[in-house]
Amino acid sequence: MKPFIYSANPSRVIFGSGTLKQVVSEVQRLGIKRPLVLSTPEQSRHADRVEELLKGADGIDSTGQFNNATMHTPLEVTLEAMKIIEENRIDGLIAIGGGSTIGLGKAIALRTDLPQIVLPTTYAGSEMTPIIGQRENGIKTTQISPKVLPEVVIYDVDFTMTLPPGLSATSGVNAIAHAVEALYAQNGNPVISLMAEEGIRALAKGLPVIAENPNDVEARTNALYGAWLCGSCLGHVGMSVHHKLCHVLGGTFNLPHADTHTIVLPHALAYNAPHIPEAMSRIANALGHTDAIEGLNELLTKLKVKRALKEVGMPEDGVDKAADLATKNAYWNPRALEREPLREVIRRAWAGEPAAANI
């Protein structure tokens, strides 16, 4: 076994069904008196439920909402929320939703260091990471800061029961991508590898059932459990070419985050495959298959997800631009980053062609 360093992130995790009720005690425990509830416009009904629980609770002076969280955390939306925070002397954040809302909470925390309580409604996993991505002038950049790591994450399976099967599928594959890259991360370790394999296994078990029966509580519980594990992997080790490609594609062409991860994953995995035999074996095992790429393709087929970037809004003439951006700044990857092979990866993903390990 090679030497390793493992540092646990200090988040408090509450997992179960009906755990939303614990938001009041968690707000009180953190000493928050004037919380702001964050959501997207579509999730405002959930924000209403949270605000209703908080009204009249001991120690809470007032609460409010900001319901304009937006995909890729655009700077202008963050600045709009900051005005409300300053005007109302907000001293804590409650983010309820998926990556858009969680990203907004992180962007605010980066600027204010306000404590965060997160109630995820998807399987994206960003609630478990000190990573933030922000979009400004059409470019998405990421950074790591302990200031953006939420203090409390409340997983309530009940909140995922209404997540549409299609979004459940892409959100879940997005989570799987975190674990896949964790298995070959430069700073990986045995603890994270165990979590990654178990996370892939739980999601691969739950997602196909959800696709056929969205009301299956056991499948929803397995998926949310897997998402927590996969998100924890993302929060502990570095990511590689898959995540780099997805940030470039999403930020440059404003593509839907989860769909982009879902489409790119088999192609990025194929690019690295010859250089990561142990990771490929563990991924295959978690998927219940003898081959990782074939197992992943079979899972995506069962989930009936989109398989081409052109289907989610990427123009064909963006392939070269994406290849340039993906190789612009050096970052670690188990295989050397070569523009032409990466361009072919992006082109195949754009066209929806099968992933090829011989690029």
XYZ file of C-alpha atoms in Angstrom:
359
model
C 0.000 0.000 0.000
C 1.364 3.404 -0.936
C 1.615 6.119 1.765
C -1.371 8.459 2.020
C -2.862 11.385 3.942
C -6.528 11.452 4.942
C -8.142 14.595 6.385
C -11.834 14.417 7.264
C -13.968 17.439 6.401
C -15.806 18.756 9.480
C -19.410 18.647 8.224
C -22.263 17.419 10.408
C -24.502 15.005 8.470
C -28.090 14.125 9.386
C -29.580 11.354 7.216
C -33.034 9.791 7.127
C -36.702 10.369 6.397
C -38.486 13.364 7.907
C -35.213 14.939 8.976
C -36.370 18.355 7.707
C -37.899 18.841 11.159
C -34.405 19.052 12.610
C -33.618 22.278 10.733
C -34.947 24.352 13.645
C -32.693 22.727 16.247
C -29.702 23.007 13.896
C -30.326 26.727 13.341
C -30.546 27.187 17.113
C -27.433 25.084 17.702
C -25.433 27.321 15.364
C -26.780 30.461 17.035
C -28.337 31.796 13.836
C -30.975 34.456 14.531
C -31.670 35.933 11.074
C -31.389 33.131 8.485
C -31.921 33.532 4.759
C -33.470 30.570 2.926
C -32.070 30.072 -0.583
C -33.697 28.223 -3.481
C -34.341 28.300 -7.208
C -37.724 29.619 -8.403
C -38.814 26.005 -8.953
C -37.922 25.006 -5.380
C -39.584 27.986 -3.683
C -42.335 25.754 -2.260
C -39.671 23.856 -0.312
C -38.240 27.162 0.892
C -41.726 28.086 2.109
C -41.839 24.892 4.196
C -38.494 25.682 5.782
C -39.481 29.258 6.535
C -42.753 28.095 8.082
C -40.876 25.748 10.434
C -38.576 28.557 11.531
C -41.241 31.186 12.199
C -41.766 31.704 15.893
C -38.985 29.343 16.953
C -37.039 30.354 20.055
C -34.032 32.537 19.342
C -34.930 33.256 15.709
C -35.718 36.934 15.187
C -36.739 36.822 11.537
C -36.258 34.878 8.343
C -36.482 35.596 4.626
C -36.042 34.009 1.222
C -34.011 34.485 -1.931
C -35.412 32.271 -4.701
C -33.285 33.204 -7.710
C -30.442 30.677 -7.511
C -29.211 29.913 -11.030
C -27.170 27.211 -12.736
C -23.366 27.708 -12.702
C -23.577 30.407 -9.973
C -23.394 33.548 -12.141
C -21.750 36.498 -10.405
C -24.683 38.846 -10.957
C -27.044 36.552 -9.034
C -24.611 36.294 -6.122
C -24.313 40.086 -5.954
C -28.115 40.383 -5.974
C -28.314 38.043 -2.977
C -25.516 39.905 -1.193
C -27.597 43.090 -1.210
C -30.385 41.320 0.656
C -27.927 39.891 3.159
C -26.410 43.268 3.914
C -29.740 45.099 4.097
C -31.321 42.516 6.432
C -28.270 41.722 8.587
C -28.493 38.017 7.706
C -26.310 35.837 9.939
C -26.823 32.370 8.446
C -27.860 30.548 5.271
C -30.206 27.648 4.623
C -29.863 26.320 1.077
C -32.513 23.899 -0.150
C -32.180 22.413 -3.618
C -29.507 21.049 -5.918
C -26.195 22.318 -7.220
C -27.508 25.753 -8.244
C -28.764 26.646 -4.779
C -25.878 25.019 -2.947
C -23.473 26.883 -5.221
C -25.126 30.192 -4.376
C -24.829 29.461 -0.660
C -21.148 28.717 -1.122
C -20.574 31.887 -3.132
C -22.134 33.917 -0.318
C -20.165 32.059 2.350
C -16.950 32.707 0.437
C -17.601 36.431 0.739
C -19.083 36.494 4.256
C -18.073 33.265 6.047
C -21.707 32.871 7.157
C -22.653 29.414 8.488
C -24.568 27.185 6.078
C -27.201 24.512 6.529
C -27.932 22.567 3.345
C -30.947 20.403 2.486
C -30.145 18.651 -0.814
C -32.997 17.694 -3.133
C -30.844 16.056 -5.830
C -27.917 13.648 -5.919
C -25.278 16.139 -7.111
C -23.140 15.975 -3.944
C -21.684 19.486 -3.927
C -22.923 19.944 -0.359
C -20.061 17.718 0.824
C -17.255 19.676 -0.808
C -15.154 22.799 -0.172
C -15.255 23.434 -3.931
C -17.053 26.326 -5.574
C -17.579 27.066 -9.247
C -18.625 30.551 -10.383
C -19.460 31.971 -13.799
C -18.432 35.448 -14.896
C -18.361 36.822 -18.456
C -19.096 33.388 -19.894
C -16.186 31.684 -18.119
C -16.645 29.270 -15.215
C -13.811 29.061 -12.704
C -13.433 26.901 -9.619
C -11.598 27.239 -6.354
C -11.252 25.395 -3.057
C -11.806 27.091 0.279
C -12.790 25.725 3.701
C -15.037 28.799 4.025
C -17.553 27.323 1.549
C -17.943 23.914 3.207
C -21.422 23.748 4.786
C -21.503 23.285 8.541
C -24.578 21.025 8.457
C -26.084 18.824 5.744
C -29.575 17.451 6.329
C -30.420 14.591 3.975
C -34.173 13.998 3.944
C -35.188 11.188 1.593
C -38.696 12.675 1.480
C -37.385 15.686 -0.458
C -36.081 13.450 -3.258
C -39.348 11.563 -3.771
C -40.660 14.188 -6.217
C -37.392 14.488 -8.155
C -38.388 13.517 -11.734
C -36.925 10.205 -12.971
C -34.921 11.936 -15.723
C -33.317 14.418 -13.371
C -32.799 11.665 -10.803
C -30.862 9.725 -13.435
C -28.558 12.528 -14.580
C -28.055 13.856 -11.055
C -27.140 10.347 -9.909
C -24.662 9.794 -12.746
C -23.147 13.172 -11.912
C -22.540 11.784 -8.411
C -21.062 8.571 -9.825
C -18.572 10.699 -11.773
C -17.184 12.052 -8.496
C -16.486 8.532 -7.266
C -15.044 7.362 -10.579
C -12.411 10.088 -10.554
C -11.747 9.580 -6.842
C -10.682 5.996 -7.586
C -7.740 7.216 -9.667
C -7.075 10.549 -7.943
C -3.471 11.589 -7.416
C -4.134 12.130 -3.708
C -6.479 9.178 -3.259
C -6.420 6.928 -0.212
C -7.957 3.608 0.915
C -10.781 5.249 2.891
C -11.982 7.320 -0.064
C -11.648 4.349 -2.415
C -13.955 2.320 -0.171
C -16.470 5.166 -0.113
C -16.215 5.619 -3.874
C -16.862 1.982 -4.688
C -19.753 1.771 -2.229
C -21.215 5.036 -3.564
C -21.169 3.784 -7.173
C -22.713 0.493 -6.069
C -25.556 2.168 -4.147
C -26.434 4.510 -7.006
C -26.176 1.783 -9.651
C -28.612 -0.241 -7.538
C -31.079 2.564 -6.853
C -31.231 4.574 -10.082
C -32.653 1.905 -12.444
C -35.430 1.171 -9.929
C -36.232 4.893 -9.680
C -36.422 5.079 -13.490
C -39.227 2.500 -13.406
C -40.823 3.409 -10.071
C -39.988 6.915 -8.786
C -41.957 6.263 -5.578
C -39.774 3.379 -4.401
C -38.541 4.547 -0.983
C -35.766 1.958 -0.694
C -34.354 2.927 -4.099
C -34.533 6.618 -3.201
C -32.730 5.902 0.070
C -29.990 3.928 -1.708
C -29.520 6.726 -4.242
C -29.288 9.459 -1.619
C -26.883 7.360 0.463
C -24.725 6.810 -2.617
C -24.847 10.503 -3.465
C -23.589 11.391 0.017
C -20.655 8.983 -0.328
C -19.782 10.166 -3.835
C -20.023 13.805 -2.793
C -17.717 13.079 0.139
C -15.186 11.661 -2.335
C -15.331 14.864 -4.369
C -14.717 16.858 -1.205
C -11.586 14.961 -0.196
C -9.504 14.303 -3.319
C -8.645 16.055 -6.543
C -10.576 15.555 -9.760
C -9.143 15.124 -13.248
C -10.044 15.385 -16.922
C -13.717 14.469 -16.600
C -14.510 17.335 -14.243
C -12.286 19.724 -16.167
C -14.144 18.965 -19.394
C -17.534 19.352 -17.747
C -16.655 22.712 -16.187
C -15.340 23.957 -19.525
C -18.397 22.742 -21.436
C -20.942 23.879 -18.876
C -19.413 27.275 -18.245
C -18.614 28.112 -21.860
C -21.835 26.932 -23.512
C -24.180 27.181 -20.505
C -25.044 23.486 -20.738
C -27.087 21.731 -18.046
C -24.676 20.528 -15.382
C -25.944 17.003 -14.679
C -26.636 16.172 -18.345
C -23.132 17.263 -19.280
C -21.544 15.016 -16.637
C -23.723 12.109 -17.746
C -22.782 12.454 -21.411
C -19.059 13.036 -20.867
C -18.382 10.364 -18.205
C -17.938 7.251 -20.405
C -15.764 9.208 -22.834
C -13.488 10.657 -20.139
C -13.221 7.241 -18.500
C -12.285 5.673 -21.835
C -9.573 8.320 -22.340
C -7.920 7.343 -19.054
C -8.741 3.606 -19.114
C -5.347 2.185 -20.225
C -3.610 4.046 -17.386
C -5.930 3.088 -14.499
C -6.360 -0.714 -14.436
C -7.069 -0.961 -10.695
C -9.686 1.784 -10.804
C -11.314 0.197 -13.856
C -11.575 -3.095 -11.990
C -13.183 -1.463 -8.944
C -15.623 0.532 -11.076
C -16.636 -2.614 -12.949
C -17.119 -4.465 -9.661
C -19.305 -1.672 -8.279
C -21.413 -1.728 -11.446
C -21.789 -5.513 -11.285
C -20.021 -5.982 -14.620
C -16.749 -7.355 -15.956
C -15.917 -4.182 -17.879
C -16.260 -0.659 -16.455
C -17.134 1.146 -19.696
C -19.614 -1.497 -20.837
C -21.156 -1.544 -17.361
C -21.501 2.222 -17.385
C -23.030 2.189 -20.877
C -25.540 -0.461 -19.804
C -26.516 1.661 -16.797
C -27.011 4.756 -18.961
C -29.118 2.746 -21.396
C -31.375 1.582 -18.553
C -31.723 5.169 -17.378
C -32.701 6.386 -20.871
C -30.588 9.539 -20.614
C -29.376 11.782 -23.404
C -26.008 10.694 -24.782
C -24.970 13.611 -27.028
C -23.870 17.136 -26.153
C -25.610 18.411 -29.275
C -28.884 17.312 -27.666
C -28.358 19.676 -24.731
C -27.376 22.776 -26.684
C -23.678 22.572 -27.558
C -22.874 23.896 -31.058
C -20.679 21.769 -33.292
C -18.261 24.662 -33.824
C -17.639 24.666 -30.052
C -15.636 21.433 -30.178
C -12.338 23.144 -30.999
C -12.900 25.921 -28.471
C -13.594 23.366 -25.758
C -10.461 21.404 -26.658
C -8.367 24.568 -26.419
C -9.813 25.508 -23.038
C -9.507 21.974 -21.652
C -5.761 21.993 -22.288
C -5.111 25.640 -21.489
C -4.093 25.238 -17.839
C -2.074 22.310 -16.550
C -3.745 19.915 -14.097
C -3.011 16.371 -12.988
C -4.515 13.462 -14.892
C -3.371 9.820 -15.021
C -2.911 10.158 -18.787
C -1.049 13.081 -20.307
C -3.345 15.766 -21.692
C -3.086 15.852 -25.482
C -5.191 18.276 -27.469
C -6.069 16.116 -30.466
C -7.143 13.022 -28.488
C -9.125 15.268 -26.134
C -10.717 16.984 -29.106
C -11.797 13.563 -30.341
C -13.254 12.780 -26.902
C -15.278 16.017 -27.044
C -16.335 15.392 -30.642
C -17.576 11.884 -29.815
C -19.454 13.220 -26.816
C -20.952 15.982 -28.971
C -22.107 13.483 -31.618
C -23.298 10.844 -29.165
C -20.942 8.205 -30.546
C -19.760 5.259 -28.392
C -16.821 5.919 -26.071
C -13.531 4.662 -27.497
C -10.569 3.542 -25.356
C -8.137 3.565 -28.290
C -7.992 7.323 -28.844
